[in-house]
mmCIF file of C-alpha atoms and ligand atoms in Angstrom:
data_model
loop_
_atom_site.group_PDB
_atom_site.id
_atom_site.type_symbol
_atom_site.label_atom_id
_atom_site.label_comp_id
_atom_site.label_asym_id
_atom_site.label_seq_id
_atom_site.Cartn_x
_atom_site.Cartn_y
_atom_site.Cartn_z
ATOM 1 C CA UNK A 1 0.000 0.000 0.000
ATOM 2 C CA UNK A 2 1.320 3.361 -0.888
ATOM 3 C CA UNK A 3 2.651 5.577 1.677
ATOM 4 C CA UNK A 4 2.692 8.901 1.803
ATOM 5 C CA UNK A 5 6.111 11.226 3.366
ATOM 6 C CA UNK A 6 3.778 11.497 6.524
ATOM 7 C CA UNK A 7 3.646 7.802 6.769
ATOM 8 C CA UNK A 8 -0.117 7.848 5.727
ATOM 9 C CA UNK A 9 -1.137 4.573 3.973
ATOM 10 C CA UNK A 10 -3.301 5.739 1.143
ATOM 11 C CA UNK A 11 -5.559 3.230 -0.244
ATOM 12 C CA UNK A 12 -8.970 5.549 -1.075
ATOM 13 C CA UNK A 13 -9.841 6.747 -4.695
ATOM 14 C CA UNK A 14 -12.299 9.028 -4.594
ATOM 15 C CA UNK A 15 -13.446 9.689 -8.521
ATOM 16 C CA UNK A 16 -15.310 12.521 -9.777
ATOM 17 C CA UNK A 17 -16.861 11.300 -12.799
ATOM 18 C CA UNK A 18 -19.021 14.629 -13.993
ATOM 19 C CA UNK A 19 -19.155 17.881 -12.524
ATOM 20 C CA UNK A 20 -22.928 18.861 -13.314
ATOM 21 C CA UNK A 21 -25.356 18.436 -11.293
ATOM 22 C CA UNK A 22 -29.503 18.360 -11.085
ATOM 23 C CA UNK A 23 -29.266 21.059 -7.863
ATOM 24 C CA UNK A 24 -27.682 23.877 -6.594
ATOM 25 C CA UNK A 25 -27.180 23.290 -3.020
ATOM 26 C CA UNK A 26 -26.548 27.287 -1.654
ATOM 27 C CA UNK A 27 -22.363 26.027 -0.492
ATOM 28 C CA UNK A 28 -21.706 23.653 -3.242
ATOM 29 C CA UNK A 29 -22.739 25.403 -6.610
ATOM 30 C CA UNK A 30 -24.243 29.450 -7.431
ATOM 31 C CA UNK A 31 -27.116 29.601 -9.659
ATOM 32 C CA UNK A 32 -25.072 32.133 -12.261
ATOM 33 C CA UNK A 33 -21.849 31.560 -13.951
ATOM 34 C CA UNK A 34 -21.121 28.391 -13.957
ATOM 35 C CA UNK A 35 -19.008 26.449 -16.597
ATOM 36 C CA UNK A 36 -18.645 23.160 -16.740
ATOM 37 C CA UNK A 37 -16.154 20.673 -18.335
ATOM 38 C CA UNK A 38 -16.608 19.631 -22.281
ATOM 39 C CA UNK A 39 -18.113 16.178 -22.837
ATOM 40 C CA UNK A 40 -14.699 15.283 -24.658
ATOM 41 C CA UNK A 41 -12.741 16.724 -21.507
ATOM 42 C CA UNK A 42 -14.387 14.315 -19.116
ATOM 43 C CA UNK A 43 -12.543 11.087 -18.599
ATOM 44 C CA UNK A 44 -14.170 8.592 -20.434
ATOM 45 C CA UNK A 45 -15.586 4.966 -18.759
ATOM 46 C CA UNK A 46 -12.366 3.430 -20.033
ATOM 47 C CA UNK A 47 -10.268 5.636 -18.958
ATOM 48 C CA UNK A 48 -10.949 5.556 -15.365
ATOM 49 C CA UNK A 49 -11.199 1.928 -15.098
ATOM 50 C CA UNK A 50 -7.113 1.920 -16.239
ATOM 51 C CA UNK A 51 -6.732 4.500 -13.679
ATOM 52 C CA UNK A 52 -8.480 2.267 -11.301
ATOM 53 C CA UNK A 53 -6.314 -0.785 -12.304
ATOM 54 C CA UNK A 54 -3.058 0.958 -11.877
ATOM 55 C CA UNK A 55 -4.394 2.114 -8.427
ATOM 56 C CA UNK A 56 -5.404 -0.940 -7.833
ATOM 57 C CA UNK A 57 -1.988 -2.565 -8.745
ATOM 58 C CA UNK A 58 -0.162 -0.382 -6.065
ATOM 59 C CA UNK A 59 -2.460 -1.217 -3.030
ATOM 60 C CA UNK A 60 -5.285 0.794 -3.464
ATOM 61 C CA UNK A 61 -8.080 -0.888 -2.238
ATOM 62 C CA UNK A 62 -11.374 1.461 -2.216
ATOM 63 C CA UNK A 63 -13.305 3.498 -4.794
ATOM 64 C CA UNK A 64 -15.991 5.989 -4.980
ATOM 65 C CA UNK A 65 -17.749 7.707 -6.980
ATOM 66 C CA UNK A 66 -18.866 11.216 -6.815
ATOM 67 C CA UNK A 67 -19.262 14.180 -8.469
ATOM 68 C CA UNK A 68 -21.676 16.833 -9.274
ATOM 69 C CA UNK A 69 -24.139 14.332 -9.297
ATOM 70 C CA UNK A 70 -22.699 10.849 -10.231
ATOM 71 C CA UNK A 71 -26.103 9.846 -11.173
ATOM 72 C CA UNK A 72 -25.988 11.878 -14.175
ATOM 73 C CA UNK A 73 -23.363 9.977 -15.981
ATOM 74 C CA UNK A 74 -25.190 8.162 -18.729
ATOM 75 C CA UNK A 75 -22.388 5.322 -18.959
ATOM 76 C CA UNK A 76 -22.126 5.483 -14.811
ATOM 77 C CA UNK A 77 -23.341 1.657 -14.529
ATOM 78 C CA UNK A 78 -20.561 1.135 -17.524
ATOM 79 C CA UNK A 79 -18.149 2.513 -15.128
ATOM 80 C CA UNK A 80 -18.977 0.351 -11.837
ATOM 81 C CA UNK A 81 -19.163 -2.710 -13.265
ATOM 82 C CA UNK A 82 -15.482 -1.965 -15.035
ATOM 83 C CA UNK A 83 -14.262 -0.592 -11.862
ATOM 84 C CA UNK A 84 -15.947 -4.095 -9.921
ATOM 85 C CA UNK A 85 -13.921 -5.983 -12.175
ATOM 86 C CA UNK A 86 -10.675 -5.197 -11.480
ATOM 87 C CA UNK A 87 -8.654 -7.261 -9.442
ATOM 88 C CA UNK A 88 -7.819 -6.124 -5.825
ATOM 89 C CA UNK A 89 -10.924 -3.800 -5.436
ATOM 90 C CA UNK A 90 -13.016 -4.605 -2.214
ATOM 91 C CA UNK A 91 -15.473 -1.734 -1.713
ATOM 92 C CA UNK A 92 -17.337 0.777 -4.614
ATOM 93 C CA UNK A 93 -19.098 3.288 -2.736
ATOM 94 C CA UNK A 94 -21.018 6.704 -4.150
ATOM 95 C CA UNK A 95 -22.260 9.829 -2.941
ATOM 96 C CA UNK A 96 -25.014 10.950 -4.339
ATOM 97 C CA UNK A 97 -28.227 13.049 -3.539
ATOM 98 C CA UNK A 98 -30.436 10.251 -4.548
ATOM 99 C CA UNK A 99 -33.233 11.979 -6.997
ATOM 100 C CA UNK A 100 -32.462 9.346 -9.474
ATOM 101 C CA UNK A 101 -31.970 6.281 -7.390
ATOM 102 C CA UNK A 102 -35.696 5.137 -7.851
ATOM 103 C CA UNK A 103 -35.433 4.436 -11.622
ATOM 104 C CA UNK A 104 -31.967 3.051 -10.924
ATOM 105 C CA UNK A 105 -30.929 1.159 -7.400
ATOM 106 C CA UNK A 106 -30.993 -2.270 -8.139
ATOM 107 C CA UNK A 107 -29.388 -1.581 -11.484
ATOM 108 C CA UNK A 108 -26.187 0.038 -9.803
ATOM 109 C CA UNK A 109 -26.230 -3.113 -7.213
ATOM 110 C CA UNK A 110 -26.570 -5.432 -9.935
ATOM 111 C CA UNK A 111 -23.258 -3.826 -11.602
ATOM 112 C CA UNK A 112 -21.217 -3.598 -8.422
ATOM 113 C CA UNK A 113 -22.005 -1.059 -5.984
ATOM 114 C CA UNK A 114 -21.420 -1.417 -2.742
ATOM 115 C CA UNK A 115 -22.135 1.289 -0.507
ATOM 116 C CA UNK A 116 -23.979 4.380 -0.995
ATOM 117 C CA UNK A 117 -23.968 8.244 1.144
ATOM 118 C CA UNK A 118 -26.928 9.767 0.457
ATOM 119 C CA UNK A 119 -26.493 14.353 0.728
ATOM 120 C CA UNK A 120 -30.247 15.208 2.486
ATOM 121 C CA UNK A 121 -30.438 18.137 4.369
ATOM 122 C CA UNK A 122 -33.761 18.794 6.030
ATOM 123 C CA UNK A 123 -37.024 16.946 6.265
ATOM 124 C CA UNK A 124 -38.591 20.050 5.808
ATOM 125 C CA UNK A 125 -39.900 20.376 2.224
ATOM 126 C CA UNK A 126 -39.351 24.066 2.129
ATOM 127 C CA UNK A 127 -36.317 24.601 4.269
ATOM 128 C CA UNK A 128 -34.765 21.471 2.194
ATOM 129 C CA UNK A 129 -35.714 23.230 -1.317
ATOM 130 C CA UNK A 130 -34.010 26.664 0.260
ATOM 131 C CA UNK A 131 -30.712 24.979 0.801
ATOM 132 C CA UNK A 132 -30.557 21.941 -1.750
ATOM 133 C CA UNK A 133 -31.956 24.596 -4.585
ATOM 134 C CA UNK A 134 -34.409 22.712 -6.645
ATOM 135 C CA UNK A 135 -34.776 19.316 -4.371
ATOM 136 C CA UNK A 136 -37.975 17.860 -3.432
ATOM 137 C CA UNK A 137 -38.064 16.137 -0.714
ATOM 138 C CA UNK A 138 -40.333 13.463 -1.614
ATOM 139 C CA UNK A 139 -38.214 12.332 -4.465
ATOM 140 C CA UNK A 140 -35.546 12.141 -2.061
ATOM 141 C CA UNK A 141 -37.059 10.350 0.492
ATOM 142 C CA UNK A 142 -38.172 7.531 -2.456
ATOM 143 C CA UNK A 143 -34.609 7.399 -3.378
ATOM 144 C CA UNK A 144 -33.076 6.439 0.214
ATOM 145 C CA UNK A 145 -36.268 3.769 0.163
ATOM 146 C CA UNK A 146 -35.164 2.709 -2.946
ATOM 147 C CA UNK A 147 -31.039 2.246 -1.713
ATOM 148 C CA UNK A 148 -32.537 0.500 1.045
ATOM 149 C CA UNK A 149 -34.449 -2.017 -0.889
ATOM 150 C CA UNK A 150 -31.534 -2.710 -3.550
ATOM 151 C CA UNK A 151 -30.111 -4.018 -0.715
ATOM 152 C CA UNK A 152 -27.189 -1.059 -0.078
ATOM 153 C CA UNK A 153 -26.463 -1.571 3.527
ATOM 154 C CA UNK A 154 -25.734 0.492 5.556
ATOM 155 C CA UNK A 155 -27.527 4.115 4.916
ATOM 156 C CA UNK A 156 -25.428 6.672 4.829
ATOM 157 C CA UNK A 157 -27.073 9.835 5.410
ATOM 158 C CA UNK A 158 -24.636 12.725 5.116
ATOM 159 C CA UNK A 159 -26.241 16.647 6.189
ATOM 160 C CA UNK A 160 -24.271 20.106 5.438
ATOM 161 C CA UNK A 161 -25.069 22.196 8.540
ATOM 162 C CA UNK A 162 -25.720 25.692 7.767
ATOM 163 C CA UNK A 163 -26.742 28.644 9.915
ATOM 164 C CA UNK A 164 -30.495 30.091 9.272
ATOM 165 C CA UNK A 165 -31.303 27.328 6.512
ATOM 166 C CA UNK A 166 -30.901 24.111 8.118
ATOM 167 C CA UNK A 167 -29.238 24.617 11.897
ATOM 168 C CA UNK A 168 -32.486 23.598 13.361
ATOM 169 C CA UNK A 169 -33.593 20.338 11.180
ATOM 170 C CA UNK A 170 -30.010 18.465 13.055
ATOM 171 C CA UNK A 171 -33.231 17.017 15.506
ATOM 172 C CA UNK A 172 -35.330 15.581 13.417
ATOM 173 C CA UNK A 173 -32.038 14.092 10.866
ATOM 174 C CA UNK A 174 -30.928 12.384 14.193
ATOM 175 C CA UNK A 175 -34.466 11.266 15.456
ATOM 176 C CA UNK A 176 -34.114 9.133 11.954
ATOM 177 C CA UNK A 177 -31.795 6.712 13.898
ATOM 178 C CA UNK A 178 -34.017 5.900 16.221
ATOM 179 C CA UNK A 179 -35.952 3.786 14.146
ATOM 180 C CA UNK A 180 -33.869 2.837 11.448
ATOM 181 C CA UNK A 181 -30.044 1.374 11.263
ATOM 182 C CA UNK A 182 -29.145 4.078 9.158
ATOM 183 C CA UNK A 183 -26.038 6.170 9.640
ATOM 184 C CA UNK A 184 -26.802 10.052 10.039
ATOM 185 C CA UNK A 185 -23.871 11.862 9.491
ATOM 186 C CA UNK A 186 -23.531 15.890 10.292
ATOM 187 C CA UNK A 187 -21.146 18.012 7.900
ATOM 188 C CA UNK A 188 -19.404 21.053 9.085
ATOM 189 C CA UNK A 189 -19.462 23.716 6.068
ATOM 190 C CA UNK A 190 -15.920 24.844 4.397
ATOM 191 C CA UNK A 191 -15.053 27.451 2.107
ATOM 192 C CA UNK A 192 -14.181 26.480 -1.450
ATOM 193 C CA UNK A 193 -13.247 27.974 -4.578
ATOM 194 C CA UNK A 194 -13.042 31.234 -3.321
ATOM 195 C CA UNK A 195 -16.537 32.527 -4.881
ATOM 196 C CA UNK A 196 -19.904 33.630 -3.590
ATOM 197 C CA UNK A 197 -20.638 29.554 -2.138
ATOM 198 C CA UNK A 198 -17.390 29.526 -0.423
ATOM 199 C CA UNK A 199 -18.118 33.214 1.818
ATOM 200 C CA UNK A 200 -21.473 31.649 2.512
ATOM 201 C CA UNK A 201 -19.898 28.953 3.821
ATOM 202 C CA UNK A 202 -17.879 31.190 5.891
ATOM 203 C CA UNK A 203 -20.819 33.323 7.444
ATOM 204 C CA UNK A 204 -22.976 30.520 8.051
ATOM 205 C CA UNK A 205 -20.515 28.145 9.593
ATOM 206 C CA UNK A 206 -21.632 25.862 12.338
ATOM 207 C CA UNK A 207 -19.309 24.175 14.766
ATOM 208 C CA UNK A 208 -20.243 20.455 15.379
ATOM 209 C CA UNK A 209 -20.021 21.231 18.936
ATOM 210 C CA UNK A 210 -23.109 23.587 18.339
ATOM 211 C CA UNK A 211 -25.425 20.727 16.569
ATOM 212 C CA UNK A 212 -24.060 18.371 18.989
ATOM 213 C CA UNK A 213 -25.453 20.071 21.959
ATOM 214 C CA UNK A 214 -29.151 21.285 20.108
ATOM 215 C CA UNK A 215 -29.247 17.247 19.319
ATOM 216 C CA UNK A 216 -28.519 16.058 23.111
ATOM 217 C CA UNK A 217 -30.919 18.904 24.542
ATOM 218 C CA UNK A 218 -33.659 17.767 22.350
ATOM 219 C CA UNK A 219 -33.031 14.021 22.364
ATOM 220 C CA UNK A 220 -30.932 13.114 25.293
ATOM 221 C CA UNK A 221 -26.978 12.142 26.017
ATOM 222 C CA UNK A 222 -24.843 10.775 22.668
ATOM 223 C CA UNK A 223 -23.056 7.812 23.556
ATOM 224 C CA UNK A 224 -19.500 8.282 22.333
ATOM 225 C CA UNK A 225 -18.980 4.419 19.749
ATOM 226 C CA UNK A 226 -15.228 3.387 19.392
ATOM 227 C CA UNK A 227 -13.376 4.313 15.699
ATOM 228 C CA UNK A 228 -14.315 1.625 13.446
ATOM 229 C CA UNK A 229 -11.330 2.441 11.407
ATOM 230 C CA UNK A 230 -8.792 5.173 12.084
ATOM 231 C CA UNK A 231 -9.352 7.084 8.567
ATOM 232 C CA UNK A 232 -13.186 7.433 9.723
ATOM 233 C CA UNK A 233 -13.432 11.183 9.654
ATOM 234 C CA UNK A 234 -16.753 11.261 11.475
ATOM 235 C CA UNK A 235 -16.780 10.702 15.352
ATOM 236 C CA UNK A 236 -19.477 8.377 15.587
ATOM 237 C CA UNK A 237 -22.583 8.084 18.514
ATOM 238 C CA UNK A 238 -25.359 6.622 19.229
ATOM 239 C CA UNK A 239 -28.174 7.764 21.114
ATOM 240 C CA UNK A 240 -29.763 5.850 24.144
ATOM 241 C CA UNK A 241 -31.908 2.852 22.793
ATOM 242 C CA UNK A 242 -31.451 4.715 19.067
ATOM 243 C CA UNK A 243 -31.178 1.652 16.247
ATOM 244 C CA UNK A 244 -28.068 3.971 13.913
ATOM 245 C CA UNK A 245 -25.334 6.043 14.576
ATOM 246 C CA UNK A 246 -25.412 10.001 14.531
ATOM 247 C CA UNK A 247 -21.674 10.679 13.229
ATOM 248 C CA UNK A 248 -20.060 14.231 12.853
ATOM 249 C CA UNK A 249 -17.217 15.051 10.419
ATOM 250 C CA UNK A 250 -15.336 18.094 11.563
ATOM 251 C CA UNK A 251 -13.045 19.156 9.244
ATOM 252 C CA UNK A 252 -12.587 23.085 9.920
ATOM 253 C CA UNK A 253 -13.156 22.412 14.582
ATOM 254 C CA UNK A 254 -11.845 19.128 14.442
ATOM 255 C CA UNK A 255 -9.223 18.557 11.724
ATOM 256 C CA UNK A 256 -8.324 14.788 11.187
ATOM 257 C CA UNK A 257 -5.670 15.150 8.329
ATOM 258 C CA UNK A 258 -3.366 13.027 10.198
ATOM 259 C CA UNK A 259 -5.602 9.953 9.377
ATOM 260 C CA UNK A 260 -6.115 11.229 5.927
ATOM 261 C CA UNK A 261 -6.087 7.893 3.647
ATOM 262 C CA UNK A 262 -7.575 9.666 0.433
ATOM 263 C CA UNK A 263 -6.388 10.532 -3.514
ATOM 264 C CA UNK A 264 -9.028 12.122 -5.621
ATOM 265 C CA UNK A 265 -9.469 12.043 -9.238
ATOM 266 C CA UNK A 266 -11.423 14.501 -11.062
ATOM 267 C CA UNK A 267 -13.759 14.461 -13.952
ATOM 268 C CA UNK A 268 -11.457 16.105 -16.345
ATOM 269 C CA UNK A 269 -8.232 13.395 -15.417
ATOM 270 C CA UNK A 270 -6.341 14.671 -12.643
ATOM 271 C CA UNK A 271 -5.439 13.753 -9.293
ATOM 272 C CA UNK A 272 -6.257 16.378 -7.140
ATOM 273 C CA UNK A 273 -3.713 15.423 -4.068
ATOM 274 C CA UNK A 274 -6.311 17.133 -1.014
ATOM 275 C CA UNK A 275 -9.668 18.368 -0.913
ATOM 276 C CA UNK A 276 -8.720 21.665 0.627
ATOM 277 C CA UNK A 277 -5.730 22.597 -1.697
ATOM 278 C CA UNK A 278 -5.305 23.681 -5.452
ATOM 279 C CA UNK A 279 -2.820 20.866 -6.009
ATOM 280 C CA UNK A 280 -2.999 18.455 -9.062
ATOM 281 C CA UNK A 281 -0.994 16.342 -11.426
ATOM 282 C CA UNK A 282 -2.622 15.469 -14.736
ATOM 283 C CA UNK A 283 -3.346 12.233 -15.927
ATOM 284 C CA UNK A 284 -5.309 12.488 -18.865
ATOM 285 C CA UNK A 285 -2.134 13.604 -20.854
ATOM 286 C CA UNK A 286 -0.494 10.263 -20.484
ATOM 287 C CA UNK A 287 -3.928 8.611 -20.717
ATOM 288 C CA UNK A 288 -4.213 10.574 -24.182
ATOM 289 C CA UNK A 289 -0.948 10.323 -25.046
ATOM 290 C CA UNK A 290 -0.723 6.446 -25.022
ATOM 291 C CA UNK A 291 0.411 5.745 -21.393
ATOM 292 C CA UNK A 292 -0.163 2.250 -20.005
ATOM 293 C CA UNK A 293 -0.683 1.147 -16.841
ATOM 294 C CA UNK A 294 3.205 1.847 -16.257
ATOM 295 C CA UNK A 295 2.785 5.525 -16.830
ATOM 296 C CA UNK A 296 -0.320 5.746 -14.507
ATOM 297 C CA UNK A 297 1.139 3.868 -11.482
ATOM 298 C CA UNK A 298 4.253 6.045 -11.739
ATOM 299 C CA UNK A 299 2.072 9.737 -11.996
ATOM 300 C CA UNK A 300 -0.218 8.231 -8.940
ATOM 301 C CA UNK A 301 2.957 7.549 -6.680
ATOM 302 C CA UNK A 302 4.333 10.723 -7.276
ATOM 303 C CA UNK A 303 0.634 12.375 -6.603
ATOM 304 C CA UNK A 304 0.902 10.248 -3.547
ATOM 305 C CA UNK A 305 4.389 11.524 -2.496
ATOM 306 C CA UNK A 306 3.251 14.636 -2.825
ATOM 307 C CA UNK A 307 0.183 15.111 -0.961
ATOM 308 C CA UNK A 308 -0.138 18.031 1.565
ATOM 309 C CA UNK A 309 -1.066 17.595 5.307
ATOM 310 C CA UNK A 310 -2.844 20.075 7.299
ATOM 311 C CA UNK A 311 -5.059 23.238 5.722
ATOM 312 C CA UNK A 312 -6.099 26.681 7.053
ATOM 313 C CA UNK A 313 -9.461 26.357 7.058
ATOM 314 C CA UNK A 314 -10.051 27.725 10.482
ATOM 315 C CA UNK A 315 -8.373 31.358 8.902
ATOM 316 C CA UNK A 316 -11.092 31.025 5.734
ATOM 317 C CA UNK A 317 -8.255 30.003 3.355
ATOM 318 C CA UNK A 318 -8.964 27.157 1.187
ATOM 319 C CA UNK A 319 -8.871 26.037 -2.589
ATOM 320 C CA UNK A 320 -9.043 29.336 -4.961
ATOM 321 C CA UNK A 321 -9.631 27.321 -8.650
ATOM 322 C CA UNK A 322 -11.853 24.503 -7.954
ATOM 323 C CA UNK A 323 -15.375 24.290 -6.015
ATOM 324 C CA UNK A 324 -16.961 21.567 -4.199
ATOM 325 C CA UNK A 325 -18.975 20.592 -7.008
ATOM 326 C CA UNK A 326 -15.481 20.125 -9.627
ATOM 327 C CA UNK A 327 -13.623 18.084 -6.494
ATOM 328 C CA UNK A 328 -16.428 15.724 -5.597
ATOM 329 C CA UNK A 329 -16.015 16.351 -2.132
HETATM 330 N N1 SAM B 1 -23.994 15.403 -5.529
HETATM 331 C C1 SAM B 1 -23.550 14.427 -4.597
HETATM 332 C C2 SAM B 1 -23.961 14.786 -3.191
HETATM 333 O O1 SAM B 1 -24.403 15.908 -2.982
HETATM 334 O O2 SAM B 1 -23.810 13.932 -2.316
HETATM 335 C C3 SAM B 1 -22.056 14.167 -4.660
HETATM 336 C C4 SAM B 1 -21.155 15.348 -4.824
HETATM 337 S S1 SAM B 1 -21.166 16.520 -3.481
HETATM 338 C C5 SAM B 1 -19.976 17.677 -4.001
HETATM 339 C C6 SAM B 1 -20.330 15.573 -2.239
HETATM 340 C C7 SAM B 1 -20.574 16.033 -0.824
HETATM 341 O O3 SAM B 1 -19.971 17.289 -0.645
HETATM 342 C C8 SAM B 1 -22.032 16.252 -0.487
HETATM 343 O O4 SAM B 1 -22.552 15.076 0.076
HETATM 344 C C9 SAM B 1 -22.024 17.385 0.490
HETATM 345 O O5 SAM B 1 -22.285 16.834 1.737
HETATM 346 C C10 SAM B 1 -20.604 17.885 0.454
HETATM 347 N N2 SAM B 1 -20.438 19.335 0.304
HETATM 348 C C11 SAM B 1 -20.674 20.085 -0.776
HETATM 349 N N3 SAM B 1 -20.326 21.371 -0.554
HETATM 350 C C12 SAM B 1 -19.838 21.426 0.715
HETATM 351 C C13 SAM B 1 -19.289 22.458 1.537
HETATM 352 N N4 SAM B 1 -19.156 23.705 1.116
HETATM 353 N N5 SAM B 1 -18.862 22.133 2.781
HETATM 354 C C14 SAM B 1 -18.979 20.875 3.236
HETATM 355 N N6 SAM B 1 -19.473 19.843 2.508
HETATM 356 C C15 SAM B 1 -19.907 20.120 1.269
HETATM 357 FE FE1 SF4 B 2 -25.082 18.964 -6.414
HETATM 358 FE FE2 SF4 B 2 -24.000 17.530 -4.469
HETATM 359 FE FE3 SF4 B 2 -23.164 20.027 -4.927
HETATM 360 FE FE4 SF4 B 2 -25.560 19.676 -3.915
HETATM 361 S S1 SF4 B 2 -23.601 19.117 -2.930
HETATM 362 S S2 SF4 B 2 -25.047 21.031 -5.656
HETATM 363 S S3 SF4 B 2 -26.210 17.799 -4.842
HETATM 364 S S4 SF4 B 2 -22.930 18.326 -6.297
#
């Protein structure tokens, strides 16, 4: 497994395979301006699965897919079911916000899916609509029913917490574990690409201490679970006699790049070495330019070598070129 000059083992893909997206969530992507990447720009199916395979070849041992919205891709089953079949891959997750999972679930199970993270958050229709522009919650709700029943197991239910749109709705997210198995996750907000998403994220930060305490005055003491695995960013609870686990990732209160076991490739072919710097080395060159498998492993180790550790996030400095939305998250 590759290591990293911090002595991080780095076994995680994480693969943005489109940048558009069906909403505009208010920290993720503005309603004006945007561009996005050329249909011959994006990496095509058979292009990532090589990347995959030379990952794969060094130790890398998990993959997901993200985006924009993943579920846009129209060759994305294409793509898992390459990805599935390469040798040495364990675990295909995605993150995705689930509108199209009805017409498609099964489908992505059959090909080789094996975990999904669903982005939800509120369960209030109007408050969810004001910060996941364009959502509707019903359509949402029918695609985490629909995970569920494709058998994706466990639900991962990942919420962006931000001041005056969703602050309050952290209750009734966590109340969903009482009932159900499902993992609700809590995201703090963090400023990228510089524009008009990235100062809202900025004014309308919330500390996961904040949501923490609204959740345990509402609904009782969290019971603190042990770390599963120690590149788990989320610190994971439970509440008394709840069935899931409440989790919160803390990136900009609580930062865990230490534990940081992640490479990212983007849509447009390059490995973008951490979320929260401008840092990339292109791989769609060598892809183009009749690179095998050779070519890949060696541009991937030296992305490895030369990931960063640590960010500024807590002084509002972050990525200037790419947003959210062109990382994958
Ligand atoms: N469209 C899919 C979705 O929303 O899950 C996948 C791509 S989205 C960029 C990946 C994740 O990034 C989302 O689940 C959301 O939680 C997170 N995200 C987006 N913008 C963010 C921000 N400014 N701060 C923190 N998390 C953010
Ligand atoms: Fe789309 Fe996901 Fe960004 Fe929301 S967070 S705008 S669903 S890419």
């Amino acid at each position: 497994m590759p290591k990293d000059p911090f002595g991080r083992e780095i076994d995680y893909l994480r693969i943005s395979v489109i940048d558009r997206c069906n909403l505009r969530c208010v920290y993720c992507m503005p309603l004006r301006g945007l561009s996005f990447i050329p249909g011959p720009e994006l990496l095509t199916c058979a292009e990532i699965v090589a990347v995959v395979k030379a990952a794969a070849s060094v130790g890398f041992r998990k993959v997901r897919l993200t985006g924009g919205e993943p579920t846009l891709r129209a060759d994305l089953l294409d793509i898992i079911s390459g990805i599935s079949s390469v040798q040495g891959i364990r675990d295909i997750g995605m993150t995705t916000n689930a509108l199209l999972l009805p017409g498609m679930a099964r489908e992505l199970v059959a090909a080789g899916l094996s975990r999904i993270n669903i982005h939800i958050d509120s369960l209030d229709p109007e408050r969810l609509k004001r910060v996941m522009r364009f959502s509707h919650l019903d359509d949402m709700l029918a695609g985490i029913h629909a995970a569920e029943a494709a058998g994706l197991s466990p639900i991962k239910i990942n919420a962006v917490v931000v001041r005056d749109y969703n602050d309050q709705d952290v209750v009734e997210l966590a109340k969903l574990t009482l009932e159900r198995s499902w993992h609700v996750r809590f995201i703090e907000l963090m400023p990228l690409g510089g524009g008009p998403c990235a100062q809202l994220s900025l004014s309308q930060f919330v500390p996961s201490a904040e949501s923490r305490r609204r959740i345990e005055s509402a609904l009782g003491p969290l019971v603190e679970l042990p770390s599963s695995h120690a590149s788990d960013e989320s610190r994971n609870f439970r509440l008394e006699h709840g069935k899931g686990v409440l989790g919160f990732i803390s990136p900009v209160s609580e930062p865990y790049c230490g534990d940081c076991n992640r490479m990212r490739l983007t849509a447009d072919g390059k490995f973008h070495l951490c979320l929260l710097h401008d840092d990339e080395i292109d791989v769609k060159s060598a892809l183009r330019n009749g690179g095998g498998v050779e070519k890949i492993r060696e541009l991937l180790l030296k992305a490895v070598a030369s990931k960063p550790t640590g960010h500024d996030l807590d002084k509002g400095v972050s990525t200037e070129v790419r947003s959210m939305f062109q990382i994958g998250g």
